[in-house]
Coordinates of C-alpha atoms and ligand atoms in Angstrom, one line a residue:
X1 CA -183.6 -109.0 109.0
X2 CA -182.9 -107.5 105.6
X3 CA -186.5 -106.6 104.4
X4 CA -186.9 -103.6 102.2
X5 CA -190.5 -103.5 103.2
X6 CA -190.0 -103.4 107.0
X7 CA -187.5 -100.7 106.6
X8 CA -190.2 -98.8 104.9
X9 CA -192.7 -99.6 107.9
X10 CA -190.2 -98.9 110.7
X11 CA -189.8 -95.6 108.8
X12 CA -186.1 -95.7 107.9
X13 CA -186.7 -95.5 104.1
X14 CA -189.1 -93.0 102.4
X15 CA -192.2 -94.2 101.1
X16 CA -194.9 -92.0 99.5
X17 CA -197.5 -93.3 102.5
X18 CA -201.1 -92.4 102.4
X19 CA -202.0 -94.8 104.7
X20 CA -201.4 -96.7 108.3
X21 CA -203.2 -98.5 110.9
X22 CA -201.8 -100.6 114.0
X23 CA -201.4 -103.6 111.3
X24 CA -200.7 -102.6 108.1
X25 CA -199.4 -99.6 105.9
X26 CA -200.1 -98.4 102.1
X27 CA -197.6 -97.1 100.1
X28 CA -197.6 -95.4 96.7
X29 CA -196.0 -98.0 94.0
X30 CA -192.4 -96.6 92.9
X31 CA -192.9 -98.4 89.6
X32 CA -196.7 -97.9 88.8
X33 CA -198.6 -100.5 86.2
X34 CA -201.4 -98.5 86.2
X35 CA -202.4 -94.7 86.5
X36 CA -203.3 -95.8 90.7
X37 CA -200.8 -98.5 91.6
X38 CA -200.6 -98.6 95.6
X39 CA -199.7 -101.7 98.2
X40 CA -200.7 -102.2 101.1
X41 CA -198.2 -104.5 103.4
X42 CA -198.7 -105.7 107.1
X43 CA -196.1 -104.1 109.5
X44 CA -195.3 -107.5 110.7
X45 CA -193.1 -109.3 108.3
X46 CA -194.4 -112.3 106.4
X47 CA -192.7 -113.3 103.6
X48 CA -195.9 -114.6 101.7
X49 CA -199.6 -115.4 102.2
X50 CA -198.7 -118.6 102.4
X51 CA -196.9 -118.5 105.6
X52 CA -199.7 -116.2 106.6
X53 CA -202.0 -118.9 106.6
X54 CA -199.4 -121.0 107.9
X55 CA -199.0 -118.8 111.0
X56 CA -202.6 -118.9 111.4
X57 CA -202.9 -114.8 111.7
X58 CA -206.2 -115.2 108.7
X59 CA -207.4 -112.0 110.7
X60 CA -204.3 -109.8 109.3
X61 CA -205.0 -111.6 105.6
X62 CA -208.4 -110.1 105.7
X63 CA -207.3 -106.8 107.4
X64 CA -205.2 -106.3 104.3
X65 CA -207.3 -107.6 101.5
X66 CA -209.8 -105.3 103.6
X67 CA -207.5 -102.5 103.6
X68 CA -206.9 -102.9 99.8
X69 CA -210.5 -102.4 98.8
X70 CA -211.3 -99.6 100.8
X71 CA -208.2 -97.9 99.4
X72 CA -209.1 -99.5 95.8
X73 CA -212.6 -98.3 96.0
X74 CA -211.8 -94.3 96.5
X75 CA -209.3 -94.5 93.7
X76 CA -211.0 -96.5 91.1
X77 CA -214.5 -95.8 91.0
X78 CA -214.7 -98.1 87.7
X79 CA -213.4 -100.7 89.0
X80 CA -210.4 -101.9 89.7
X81 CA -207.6 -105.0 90.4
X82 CA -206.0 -106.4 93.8
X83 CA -202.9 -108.5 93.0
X84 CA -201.0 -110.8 95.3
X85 CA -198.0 -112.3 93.6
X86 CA -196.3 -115.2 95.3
X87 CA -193.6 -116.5 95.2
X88 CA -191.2 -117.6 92.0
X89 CA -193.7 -118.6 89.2
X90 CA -196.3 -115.7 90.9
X91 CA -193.3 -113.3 89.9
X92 CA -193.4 -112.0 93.4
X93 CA -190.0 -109.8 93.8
X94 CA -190.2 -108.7 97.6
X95 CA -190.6 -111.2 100.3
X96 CA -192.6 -109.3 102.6
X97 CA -196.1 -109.6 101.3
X98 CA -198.2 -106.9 99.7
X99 CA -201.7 -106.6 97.9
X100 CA -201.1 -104.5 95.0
X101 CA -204.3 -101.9 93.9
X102 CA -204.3 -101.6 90.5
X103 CA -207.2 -99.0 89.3
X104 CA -207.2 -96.1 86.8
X105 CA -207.2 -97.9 83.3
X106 CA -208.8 -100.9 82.0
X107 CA -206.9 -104.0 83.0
X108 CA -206.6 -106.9 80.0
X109 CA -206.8 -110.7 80.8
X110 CA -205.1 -113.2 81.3
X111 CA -201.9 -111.5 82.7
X112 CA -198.3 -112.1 81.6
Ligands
LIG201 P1 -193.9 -107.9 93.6 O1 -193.1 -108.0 92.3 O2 -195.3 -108.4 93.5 O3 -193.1 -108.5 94.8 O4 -194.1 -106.4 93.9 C1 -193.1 -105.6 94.5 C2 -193.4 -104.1 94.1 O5 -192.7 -103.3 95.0 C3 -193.1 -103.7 92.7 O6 -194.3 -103.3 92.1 C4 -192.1 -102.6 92.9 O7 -192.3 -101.6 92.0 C5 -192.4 -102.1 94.3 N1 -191.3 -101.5 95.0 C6 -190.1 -101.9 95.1 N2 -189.3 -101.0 95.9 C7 -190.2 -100.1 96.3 C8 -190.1 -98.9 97.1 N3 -188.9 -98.6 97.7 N4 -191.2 -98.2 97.4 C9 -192.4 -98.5 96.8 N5 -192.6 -99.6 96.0 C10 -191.5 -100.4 95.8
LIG202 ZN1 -190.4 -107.5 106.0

């Protein structure tokens, strides 16, 4: 499968990683939104969260959302912003799903 996210799992691409488990990795943003911009991804490939729930694997949704506010907490003591974007109108652009961590400046509302 041609998945610029599993080749950055199985290692094949660089990735600034800071962090990896048996089920997921987090990877430094190459295009940051905010001062901290990281994402965590599952090392098996799903495209979305919807066929996440689909697959019924809820476990590895809460791993990552899990995974995402540990990372978010040490990074943006002030708070901070977990992002899932999803498909077309969520303006998701890789189909292999990720929780972005936003933290590091104050985040406006609603978003574009
Ligand atoms: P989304 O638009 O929600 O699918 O998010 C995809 C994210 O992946 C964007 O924020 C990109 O900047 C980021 N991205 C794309 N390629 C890479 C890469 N090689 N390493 C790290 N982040 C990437
Ligand atoms: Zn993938």
């Amino acid at each position: 499968m041609d998945c610029l996210f599993c080749t950055i799992v199985a290692g094949e691409i660089p990735a600034e990683e800071i962090y990896r488990d048996a089920d997921a990795i987090a990877i430094v943003d190459v295009n940051p939104q905010a001062p901290k911009h990281l994402l965590v991804l599952p090392r098996k490939h799903y495209a979305t969260v919807t066929e996440i729930v689909d697959g019924g694997d809820e476990a590895l949704l809460g791993h990552i959302v899990a995974v995402a506010t540990k990372l978010a907490r040490d990074v943006g003591s002030r708070g901070f912003r977990l992002v899932v974007n999803t498909g077309t109108d969520g303006g998701q652009t890789v189909d292999h799903v990720h929780v972005h961590v936003l933290a590091g400046r104050r985040m406006t509302w609603p978003p574009g």
